[in-house]
Coordinates of C-alpha atoms and ligand atoms in Angstrom, one line a residue:
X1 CA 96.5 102.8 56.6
X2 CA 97.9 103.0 53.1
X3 CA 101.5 103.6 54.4
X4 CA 101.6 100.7 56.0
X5 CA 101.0 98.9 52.8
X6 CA 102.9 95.5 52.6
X7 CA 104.1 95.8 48.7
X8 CA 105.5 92.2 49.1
X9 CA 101.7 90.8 48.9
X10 CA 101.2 92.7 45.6
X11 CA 102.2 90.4 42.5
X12 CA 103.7 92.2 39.8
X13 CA 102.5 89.8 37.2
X14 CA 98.8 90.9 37.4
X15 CA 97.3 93.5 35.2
X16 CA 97.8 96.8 36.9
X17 CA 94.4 97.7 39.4
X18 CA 92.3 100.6 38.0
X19 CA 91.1 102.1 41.4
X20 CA 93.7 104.6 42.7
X21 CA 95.6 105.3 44.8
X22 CA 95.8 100.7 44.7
X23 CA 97.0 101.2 41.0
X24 CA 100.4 103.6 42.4
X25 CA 100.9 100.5 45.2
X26 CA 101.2 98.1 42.6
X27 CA 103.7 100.6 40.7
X28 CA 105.4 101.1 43.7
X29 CA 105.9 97.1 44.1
X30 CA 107.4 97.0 40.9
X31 CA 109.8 99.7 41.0
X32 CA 111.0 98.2 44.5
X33 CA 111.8 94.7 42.2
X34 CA 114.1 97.3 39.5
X35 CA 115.7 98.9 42.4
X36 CA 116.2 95.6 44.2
X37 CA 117.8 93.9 41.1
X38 CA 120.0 97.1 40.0
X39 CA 121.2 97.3 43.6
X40 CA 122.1 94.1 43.7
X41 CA 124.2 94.3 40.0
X42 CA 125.4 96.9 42.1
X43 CA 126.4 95.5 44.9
X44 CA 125.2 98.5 46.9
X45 CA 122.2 100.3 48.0
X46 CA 120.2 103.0 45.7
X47 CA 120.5 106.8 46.4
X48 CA 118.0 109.4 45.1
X49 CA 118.1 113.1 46.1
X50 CA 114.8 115.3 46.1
X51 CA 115.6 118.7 45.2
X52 CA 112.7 121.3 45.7
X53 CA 112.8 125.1 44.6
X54 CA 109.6 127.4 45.3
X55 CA 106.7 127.4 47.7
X56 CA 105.2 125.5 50.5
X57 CA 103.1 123.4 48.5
X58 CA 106.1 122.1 46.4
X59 CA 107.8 121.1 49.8
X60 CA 105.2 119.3 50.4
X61 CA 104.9 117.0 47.2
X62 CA 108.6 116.7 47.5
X63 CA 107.9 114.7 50.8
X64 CA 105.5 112.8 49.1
X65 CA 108.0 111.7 46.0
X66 CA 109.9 110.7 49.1
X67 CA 107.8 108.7 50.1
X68 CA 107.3 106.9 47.2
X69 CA 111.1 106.6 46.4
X70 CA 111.6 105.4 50.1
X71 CA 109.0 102.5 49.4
X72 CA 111.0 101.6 46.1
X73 CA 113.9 100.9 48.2
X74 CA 115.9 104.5 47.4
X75 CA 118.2 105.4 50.0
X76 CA 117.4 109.4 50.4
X77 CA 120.3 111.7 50.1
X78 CA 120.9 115.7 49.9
X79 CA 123.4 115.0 47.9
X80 CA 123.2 115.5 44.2
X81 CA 126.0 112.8 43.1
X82 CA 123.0 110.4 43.3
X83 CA 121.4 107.3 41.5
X84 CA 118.4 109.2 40.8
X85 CA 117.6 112.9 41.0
X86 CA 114.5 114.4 40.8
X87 CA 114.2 118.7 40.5
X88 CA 110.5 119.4 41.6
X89 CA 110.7 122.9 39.9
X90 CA 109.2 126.1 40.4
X91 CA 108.5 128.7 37.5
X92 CA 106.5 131.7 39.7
X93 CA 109.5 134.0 38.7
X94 CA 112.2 133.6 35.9
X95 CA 114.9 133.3 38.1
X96 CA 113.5 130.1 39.4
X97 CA 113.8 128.5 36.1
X98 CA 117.1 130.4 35.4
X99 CA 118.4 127.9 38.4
X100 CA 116.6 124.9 37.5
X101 CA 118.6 125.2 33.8
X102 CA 122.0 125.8 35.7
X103 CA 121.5 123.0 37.9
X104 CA 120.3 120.4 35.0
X105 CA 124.2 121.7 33.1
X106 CA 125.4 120.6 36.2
X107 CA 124.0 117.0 36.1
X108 CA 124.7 116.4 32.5
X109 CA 128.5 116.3 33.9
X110 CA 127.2 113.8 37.1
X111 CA 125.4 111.7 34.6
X112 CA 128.7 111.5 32.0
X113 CA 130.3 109.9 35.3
X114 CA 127.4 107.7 35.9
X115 CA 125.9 106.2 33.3
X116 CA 123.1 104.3 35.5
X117 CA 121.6 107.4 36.7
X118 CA 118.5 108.8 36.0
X119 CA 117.0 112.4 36.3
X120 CA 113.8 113.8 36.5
X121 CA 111.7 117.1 36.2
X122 CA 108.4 117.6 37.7
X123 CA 106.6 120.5 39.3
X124 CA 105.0 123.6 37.9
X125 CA 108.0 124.7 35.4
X126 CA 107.0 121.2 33.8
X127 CA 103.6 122.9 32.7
X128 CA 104.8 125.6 29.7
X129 CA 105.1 124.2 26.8
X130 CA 108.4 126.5 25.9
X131 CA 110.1 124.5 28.6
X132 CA 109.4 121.4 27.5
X133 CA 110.6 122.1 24.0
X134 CA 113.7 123.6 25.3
X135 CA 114.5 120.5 27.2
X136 CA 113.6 117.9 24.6
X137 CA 116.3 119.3 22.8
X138 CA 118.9 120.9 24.7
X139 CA 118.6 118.4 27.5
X140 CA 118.3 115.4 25.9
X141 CA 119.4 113.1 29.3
X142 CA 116.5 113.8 31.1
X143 CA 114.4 110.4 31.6
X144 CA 111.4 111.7 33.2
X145 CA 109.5 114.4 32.7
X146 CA 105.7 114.8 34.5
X147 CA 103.9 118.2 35.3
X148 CA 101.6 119.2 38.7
X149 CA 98.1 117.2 38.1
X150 CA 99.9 114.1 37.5
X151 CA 102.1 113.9 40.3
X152 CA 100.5 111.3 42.4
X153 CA 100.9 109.2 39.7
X154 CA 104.8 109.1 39.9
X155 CA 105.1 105.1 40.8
X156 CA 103.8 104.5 37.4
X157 CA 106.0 106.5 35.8
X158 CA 109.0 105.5 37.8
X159 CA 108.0 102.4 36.5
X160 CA 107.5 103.3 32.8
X161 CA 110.7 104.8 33.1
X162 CA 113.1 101.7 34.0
X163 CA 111.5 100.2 30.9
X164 CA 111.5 102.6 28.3
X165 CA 114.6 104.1 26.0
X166 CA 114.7 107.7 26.4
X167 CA 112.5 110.2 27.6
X168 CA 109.3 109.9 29.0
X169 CA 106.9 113.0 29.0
X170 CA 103.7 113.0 30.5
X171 CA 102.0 116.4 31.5
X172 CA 98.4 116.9 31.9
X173 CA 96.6 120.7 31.0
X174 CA 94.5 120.1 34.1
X175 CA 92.6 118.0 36.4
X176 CA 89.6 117.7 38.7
X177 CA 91.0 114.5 40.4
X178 CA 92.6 114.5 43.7
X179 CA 94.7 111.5 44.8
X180 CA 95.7 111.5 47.9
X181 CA 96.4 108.6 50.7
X182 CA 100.4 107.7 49.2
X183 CA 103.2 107.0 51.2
X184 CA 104.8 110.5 52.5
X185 CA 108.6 111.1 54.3
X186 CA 108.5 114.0 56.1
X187 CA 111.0 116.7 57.1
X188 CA 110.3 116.8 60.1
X189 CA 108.6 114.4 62.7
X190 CA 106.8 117.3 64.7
X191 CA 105.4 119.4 61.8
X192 CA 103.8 118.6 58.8
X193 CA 102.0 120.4 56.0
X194 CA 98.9 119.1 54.7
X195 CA 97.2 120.4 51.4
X196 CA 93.5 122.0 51.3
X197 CA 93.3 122.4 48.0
X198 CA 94.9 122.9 44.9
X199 CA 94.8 125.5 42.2
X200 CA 94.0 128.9 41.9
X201 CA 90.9 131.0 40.3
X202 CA 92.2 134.1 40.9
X203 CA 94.2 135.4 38.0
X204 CA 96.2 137.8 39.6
X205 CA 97.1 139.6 36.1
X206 CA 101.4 138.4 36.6
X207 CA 101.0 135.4 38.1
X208 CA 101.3 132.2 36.0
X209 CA 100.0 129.8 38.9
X210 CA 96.5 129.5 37.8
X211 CA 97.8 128.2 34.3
X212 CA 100.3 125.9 35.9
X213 CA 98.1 124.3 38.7
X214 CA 94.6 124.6 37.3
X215 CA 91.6 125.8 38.2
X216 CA 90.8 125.9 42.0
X217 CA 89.8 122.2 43.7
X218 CA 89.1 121.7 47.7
X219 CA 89.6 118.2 49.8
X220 CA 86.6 117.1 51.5
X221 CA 87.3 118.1 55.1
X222 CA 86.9 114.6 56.7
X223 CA 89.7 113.5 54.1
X224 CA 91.8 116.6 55.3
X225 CA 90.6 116.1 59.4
X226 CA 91.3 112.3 58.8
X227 CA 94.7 113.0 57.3
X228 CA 95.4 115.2 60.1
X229 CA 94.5 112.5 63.2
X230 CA 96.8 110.2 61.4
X231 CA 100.0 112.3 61.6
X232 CA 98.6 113.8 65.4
X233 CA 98.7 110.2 66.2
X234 CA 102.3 109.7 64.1
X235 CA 103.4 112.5 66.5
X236 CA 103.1 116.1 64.6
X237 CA 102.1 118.5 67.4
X238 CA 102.2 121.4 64.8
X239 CA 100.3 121.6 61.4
X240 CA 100.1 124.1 58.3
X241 CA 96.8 123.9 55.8
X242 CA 98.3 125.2 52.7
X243 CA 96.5 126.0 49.4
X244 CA 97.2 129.2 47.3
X245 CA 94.2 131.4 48.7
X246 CA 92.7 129.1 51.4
X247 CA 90.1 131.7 52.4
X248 CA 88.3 130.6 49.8
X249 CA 88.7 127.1 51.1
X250 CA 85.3 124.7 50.8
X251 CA 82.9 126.9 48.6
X252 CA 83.0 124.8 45.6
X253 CA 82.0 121.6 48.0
X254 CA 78.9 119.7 47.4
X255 CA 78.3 120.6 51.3
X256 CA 79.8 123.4 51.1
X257 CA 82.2 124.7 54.4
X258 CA 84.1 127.9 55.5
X259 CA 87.9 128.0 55.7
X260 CA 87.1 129.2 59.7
X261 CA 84.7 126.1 60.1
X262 CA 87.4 123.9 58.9
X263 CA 90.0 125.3 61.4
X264 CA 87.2 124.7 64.3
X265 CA 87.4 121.0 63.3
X266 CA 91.6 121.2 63.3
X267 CA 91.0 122.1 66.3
X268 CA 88.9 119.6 68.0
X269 CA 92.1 117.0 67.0
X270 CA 94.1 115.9 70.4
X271 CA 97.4 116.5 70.1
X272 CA 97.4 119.1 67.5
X273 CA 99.1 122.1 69.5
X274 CA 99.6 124.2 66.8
X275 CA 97.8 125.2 63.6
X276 CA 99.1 127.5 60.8
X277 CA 98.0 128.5 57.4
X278 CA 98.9 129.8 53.8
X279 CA 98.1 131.5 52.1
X280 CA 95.4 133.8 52.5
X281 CA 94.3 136.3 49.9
X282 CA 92.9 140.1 51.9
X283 CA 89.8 139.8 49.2
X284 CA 88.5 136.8 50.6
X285 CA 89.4 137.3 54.5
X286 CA 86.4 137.2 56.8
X287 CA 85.2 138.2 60.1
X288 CA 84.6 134.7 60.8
X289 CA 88.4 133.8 60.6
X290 CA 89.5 136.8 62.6
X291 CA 86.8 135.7 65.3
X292 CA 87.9 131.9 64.8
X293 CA 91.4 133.0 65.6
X294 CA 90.8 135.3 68.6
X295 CA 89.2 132.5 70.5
X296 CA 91.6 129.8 69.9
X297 CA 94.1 128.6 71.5
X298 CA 96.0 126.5 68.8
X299 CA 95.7 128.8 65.6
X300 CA 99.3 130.6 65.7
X301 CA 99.6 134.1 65.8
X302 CA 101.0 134.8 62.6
X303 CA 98.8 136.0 59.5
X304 CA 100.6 136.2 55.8
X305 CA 98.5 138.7 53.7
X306 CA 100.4 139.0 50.5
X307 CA 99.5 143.4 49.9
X308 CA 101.6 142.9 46.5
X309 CA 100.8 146.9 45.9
X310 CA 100.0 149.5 47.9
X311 CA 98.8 151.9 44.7
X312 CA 94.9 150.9 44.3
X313 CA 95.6 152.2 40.6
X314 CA 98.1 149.1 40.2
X315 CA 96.5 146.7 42.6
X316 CA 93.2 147.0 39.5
X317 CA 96.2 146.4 36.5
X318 CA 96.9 143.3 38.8
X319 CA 93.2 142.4 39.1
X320 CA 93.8 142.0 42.8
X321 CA 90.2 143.3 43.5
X322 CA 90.4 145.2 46.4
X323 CA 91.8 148.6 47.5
X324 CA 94.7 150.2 49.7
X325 CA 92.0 151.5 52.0
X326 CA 90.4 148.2 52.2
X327 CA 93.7 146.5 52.8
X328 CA 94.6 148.9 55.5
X329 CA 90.8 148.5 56.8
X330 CA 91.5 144.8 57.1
X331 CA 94.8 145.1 58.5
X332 CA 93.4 147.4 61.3
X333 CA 90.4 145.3 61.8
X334 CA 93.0 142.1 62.2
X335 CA 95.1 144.0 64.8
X336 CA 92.3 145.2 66.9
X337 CA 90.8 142.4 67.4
X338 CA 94.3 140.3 67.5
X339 CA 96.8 142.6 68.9
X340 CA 99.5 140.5 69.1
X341 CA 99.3 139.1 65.9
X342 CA 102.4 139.3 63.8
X343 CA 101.3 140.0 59.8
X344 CA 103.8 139.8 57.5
X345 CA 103.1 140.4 53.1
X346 CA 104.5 139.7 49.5
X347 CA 105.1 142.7 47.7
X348 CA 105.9 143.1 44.0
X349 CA 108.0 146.1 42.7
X350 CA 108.2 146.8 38.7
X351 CA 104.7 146.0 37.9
X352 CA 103.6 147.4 34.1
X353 CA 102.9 151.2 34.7
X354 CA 103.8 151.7 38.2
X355 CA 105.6 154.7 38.9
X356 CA 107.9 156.2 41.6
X357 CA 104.7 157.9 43.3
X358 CA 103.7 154.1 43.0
X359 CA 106.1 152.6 45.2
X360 CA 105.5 156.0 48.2
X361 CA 102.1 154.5 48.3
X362 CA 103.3 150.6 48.7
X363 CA 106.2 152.2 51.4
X364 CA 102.9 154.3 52.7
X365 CA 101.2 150.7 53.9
X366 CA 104.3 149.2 55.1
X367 CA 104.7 152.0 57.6
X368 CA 100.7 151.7 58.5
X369 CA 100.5 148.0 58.7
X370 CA 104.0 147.4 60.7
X371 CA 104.7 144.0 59.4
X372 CA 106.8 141.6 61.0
X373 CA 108.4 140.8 57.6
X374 CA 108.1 141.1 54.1
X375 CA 109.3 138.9 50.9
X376 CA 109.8 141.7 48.2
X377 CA 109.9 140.9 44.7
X378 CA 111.3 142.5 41.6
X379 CA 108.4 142.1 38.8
X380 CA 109.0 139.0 36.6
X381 CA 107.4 138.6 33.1
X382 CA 105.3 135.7 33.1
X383 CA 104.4 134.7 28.8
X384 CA 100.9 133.6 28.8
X385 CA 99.8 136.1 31.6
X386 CA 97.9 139.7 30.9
X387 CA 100.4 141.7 32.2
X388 CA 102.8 140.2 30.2
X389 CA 101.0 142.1 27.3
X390 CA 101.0 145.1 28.9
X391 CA 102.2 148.4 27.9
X392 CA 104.3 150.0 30.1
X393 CA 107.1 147.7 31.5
X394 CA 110.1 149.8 33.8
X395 CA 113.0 150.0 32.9
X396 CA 115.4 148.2 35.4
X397 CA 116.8 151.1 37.1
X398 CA 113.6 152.8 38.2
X399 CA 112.5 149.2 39.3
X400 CA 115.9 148.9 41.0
X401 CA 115.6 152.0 42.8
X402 CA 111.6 151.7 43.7
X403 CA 113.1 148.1 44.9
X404 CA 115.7 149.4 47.3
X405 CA 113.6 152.2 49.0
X406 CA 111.3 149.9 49.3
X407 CA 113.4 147.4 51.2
X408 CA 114.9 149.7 53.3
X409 CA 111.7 151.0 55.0
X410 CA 110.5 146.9 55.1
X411 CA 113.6 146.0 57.0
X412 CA 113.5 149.0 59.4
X413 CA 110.0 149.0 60.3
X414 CA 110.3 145.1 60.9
X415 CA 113.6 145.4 63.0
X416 CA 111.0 148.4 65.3
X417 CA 108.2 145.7 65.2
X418 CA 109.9 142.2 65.9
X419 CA 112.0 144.2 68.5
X420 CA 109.1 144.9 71.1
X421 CA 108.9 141.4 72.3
X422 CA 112.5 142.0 73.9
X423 CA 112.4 140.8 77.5
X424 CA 109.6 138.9 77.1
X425 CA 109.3 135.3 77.7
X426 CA 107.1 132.9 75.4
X427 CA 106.7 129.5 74.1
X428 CA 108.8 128.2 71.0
X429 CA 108.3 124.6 69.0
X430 CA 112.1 123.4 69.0
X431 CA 112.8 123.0 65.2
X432 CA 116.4 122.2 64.8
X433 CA 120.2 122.2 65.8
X434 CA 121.3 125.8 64.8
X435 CA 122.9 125.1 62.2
X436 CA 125.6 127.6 62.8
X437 CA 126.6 126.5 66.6
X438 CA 125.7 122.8 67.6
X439 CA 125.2 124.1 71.1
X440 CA 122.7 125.6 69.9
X441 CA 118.4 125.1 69.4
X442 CA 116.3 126.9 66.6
X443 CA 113.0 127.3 68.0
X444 CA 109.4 129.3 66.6
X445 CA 107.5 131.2 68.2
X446 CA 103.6 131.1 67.6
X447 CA 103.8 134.5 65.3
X448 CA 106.3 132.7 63.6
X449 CA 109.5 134.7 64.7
X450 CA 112.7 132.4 65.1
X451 CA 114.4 132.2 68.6
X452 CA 117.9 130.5 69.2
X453 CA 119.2 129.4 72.3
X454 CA 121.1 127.2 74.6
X455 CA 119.7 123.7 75.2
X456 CA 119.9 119.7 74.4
X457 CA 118.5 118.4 70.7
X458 CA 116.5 115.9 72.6
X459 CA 114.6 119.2 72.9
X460 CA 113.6 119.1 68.8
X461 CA 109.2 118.7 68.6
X462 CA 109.0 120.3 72.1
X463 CA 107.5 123.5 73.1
X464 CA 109.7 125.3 75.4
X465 CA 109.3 128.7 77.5
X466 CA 112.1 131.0 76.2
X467 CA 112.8 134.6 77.2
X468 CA 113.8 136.6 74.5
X469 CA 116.7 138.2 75.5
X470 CA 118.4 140.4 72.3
X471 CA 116.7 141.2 69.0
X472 CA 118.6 140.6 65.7
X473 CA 116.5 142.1 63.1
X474 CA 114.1 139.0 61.8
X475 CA 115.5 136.6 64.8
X476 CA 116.1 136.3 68.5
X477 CA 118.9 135.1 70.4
X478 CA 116.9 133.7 74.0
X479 CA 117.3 131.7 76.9
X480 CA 115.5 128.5 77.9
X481 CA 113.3 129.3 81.2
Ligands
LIG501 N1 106.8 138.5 39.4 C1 107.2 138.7 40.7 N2 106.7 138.2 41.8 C2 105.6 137.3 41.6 N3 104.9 136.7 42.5 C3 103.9 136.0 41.8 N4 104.1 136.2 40.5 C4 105.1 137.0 40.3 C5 105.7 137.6 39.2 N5 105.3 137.4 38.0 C6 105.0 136.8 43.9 C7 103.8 137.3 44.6 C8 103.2 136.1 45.3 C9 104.5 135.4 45.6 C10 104.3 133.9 46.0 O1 105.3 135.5 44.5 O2 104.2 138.3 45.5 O3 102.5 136.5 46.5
LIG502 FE1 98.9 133.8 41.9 FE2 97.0 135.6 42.7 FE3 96.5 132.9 42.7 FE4 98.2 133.9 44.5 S1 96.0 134.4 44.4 S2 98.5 132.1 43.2 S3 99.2 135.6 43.3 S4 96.8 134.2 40.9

């Protein structure tokens, strides 16, 4: 197994192998000699600090820099104040880059204090042009800057990056490779996400992923079923595929595979209790999953089916391709055959065009559907995306006030629906201390609802009955059985 690698054997003096993911050990041998040396000028160990903003899939390749920092001999901290710093950056809405810009103002002052540290940027921000620019000259201390298709190939650029003066910038425009088999730390020991694919061919009209992550690509499945008996055996009892519209998971194949198929062979793996997904896009949904997760006993309960409109006039301006009806088909089809499925949605509010009358018909769905929750987003201007040229853009109010009608209905229909499992008892996957009362567990049910209760943290990885005792809005506060 390639985490269990000895870099020790691998002599730096040779030329560099050409085969990956061998070429990124090497690296990694010779980064752990630089942070050996330094440590020892030093006279103390090395810290670095992963911070992550955005989705799922970003947490995930921030466990896998981890990884790789751990096997250079980094020490892993929270904490900011560290010897290197890497910002895996998000750039899905503005706001996300706003923060990444406040926190790198932040740095320049850490950086001032110690010389010796280093910073990097990676992620999807890393793949517009504008923000390169902007950071090659208004933040000149940055000493490592690589984009999404390149990732895997941090080791090497780690390594590049103790040898070089000044910045090093290395983004790709896209990729059809997919390295995986590197070294990984996870979050947690219990859970683990493990990625499908990557990429998106959907070009949803405001969405800047497909320009930032390229052009859809799926893992073989026995890479993915092979990754997946390695961390069963590593002692993850609860897994989540992730990809940005795994329905359409496996068609581009040589042998090509559904998305249900592929969660029949999850399945099969001992030791796997649980299996979750995301994200799934309503166009591509099929009977086949919905039977798939009837009969199973592993596939959690919870479905996230991002509605992002409920007006089929502005679900066409976002090129969603289907219809409110045929959402609310879906949705009904979904519920009658899984009735105690939770569903919860991402919904954008401001889109180009939409109108007051726009947001009744979103609100309209919300009531029908009776989600469990619902991420709500104010419409962000993505440059490079159609709707960025499009005519019509609200004005902030009307968005602001479509925004807060909207939320309002979201939160109480989702207070009505989490609230009828009061009284009931079911099993949760102990997650965490609370992290408000250390007498305290944080536990998830299988539709994904949080429970806390009383009870021991040797507890954490296990499923336990709980009755759900009192509903808090999104949360419940239960009782160990
Ligand atoms: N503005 C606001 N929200 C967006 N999302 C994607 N692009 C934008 C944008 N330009 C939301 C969608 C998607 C979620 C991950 O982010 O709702 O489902
Ligand atoms: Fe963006 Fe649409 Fe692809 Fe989701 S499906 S990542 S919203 S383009």
């Amino acid at each position: 197994m390639y985490n269990e690698i000895d870099l020790s054997t691998i002599e730096a003096g040779q030329d560099p192998p050409l085969q990956e993911p061998e070429r990124q050990y090497y690296f990694m041998a010779k980064c752990r000699r630089y942070v050996k040396a330094e440590s020892e000028r030093l006279g103390r160990v090395l810290t670095a600090a992963v911070i992550t903003f955005g989705c799922q899939m970003n947490a995930r390749d921030s466990e896998k820099l981890s990884g790789i920092l751990e096997s250079a001999g980094y020490e892993l901290t929270d904490n900011e104040e560290a010897d290197f710093v890497i910002y895996n950056t998000c750039t899905v809405r503005d706001n996300a880059n706003q923060k990444v810009y406040g926190r790198l103002g932040h740095i320049n002052s850490l950086k001032k204090k110690n010389p010796h540290m280093k910073v990097a940027l990676c992620g999807c921000m890393m793949q517009e042009q504008s923000v390169i620019e902007k950071i090659q000259k208004s933040y000149r201390f940055v000493d490592l800057i690589f984009g999404t298709h390149n990732i895997f190939k941090f080791a090497e650029l780690l390594a590049n990056m103790y040898e070089a003066e000044g910045m090093i910038v290395d983004i790709w425009q896209d990729t059809d490779r997919i390295v995986e088999e590197l070294p990984s730390q996870r979050k947690y020991a219990f859970k683990s996400g493990i990625n499908i694919m990557f990429g998106c061919n959907n070009f949803c009209s405001y969405c800047i992923v497909p320009y930032v992550r390229g052009r859809e690509r799926s893992r073989e499945p026995e890479d993915i079923l092979q990754e997946i008996r390695r961390l069963a055996a590593d002692g993850v009892v609860e897994i989540m595929l992730l990809g940005q519209n795994v329905n359409s998971y496996g068609k581009n194949l040589k042998n090509p595979i559904s998305f249900a198929r592929l969660l029949q062979e999850c399945e099969k793996i001992e030791g796997i209790q649980r299996i979750r997904f995301m994200t799934s896009h309503p166009k591509d949904l099929s009977d086949e999953l919905i039977q798939v997760m009837k009969e199973s006993s592993k596939i959690c309960r919870h479905l996230h089916l991002p509605l992002q409109s409920g007006s089929t006039r502005i679900l066409e301006a976002m090129n969603r391709r289907y219809t409110k009806e045929q959402y609310l088909a879906l949705a009904d089809r979904i519920r009658r055959e899984i009735p105690d499925i939770s569903i919860t949605t991402d919904i954008i509010v401001g889109f180009p065009g939409e109108t007051p009358e726009d947001v009744d018909e979103t609100i309209d769905v919300v009531k029908k559907v009776a989600y469990d929750n619902a991420f709500t987003f104010i419409y962000s201007k993505r440059t490079g995306t159609p709707a960025a040229a499009m005519e019509g853009q609200v004005r902030d109010e009307v968005v602001k006030e479509g925004f807060d009608r909207l939320l309002k209905v979201v939160q109480d229909t989702a207070r009505e629906r989490v609230a009828r499992l009061e009284g009931q008892t079911m099993d949760a996957l102990v997650e965490e201390v609370n992290e408000q009362d250390p007498d305290f567990l944080t536990g998830r049910l299988s539709n994904n609802t949080i429970v806390h209760f009383r009870g021991d943290k040797s507890l954490i990885g296990t499923i336990v009955p709980v009755c759900l005792k009192e509903c808090h809005g999104f949360y419940y506060i239960g009782e160990m059985q």
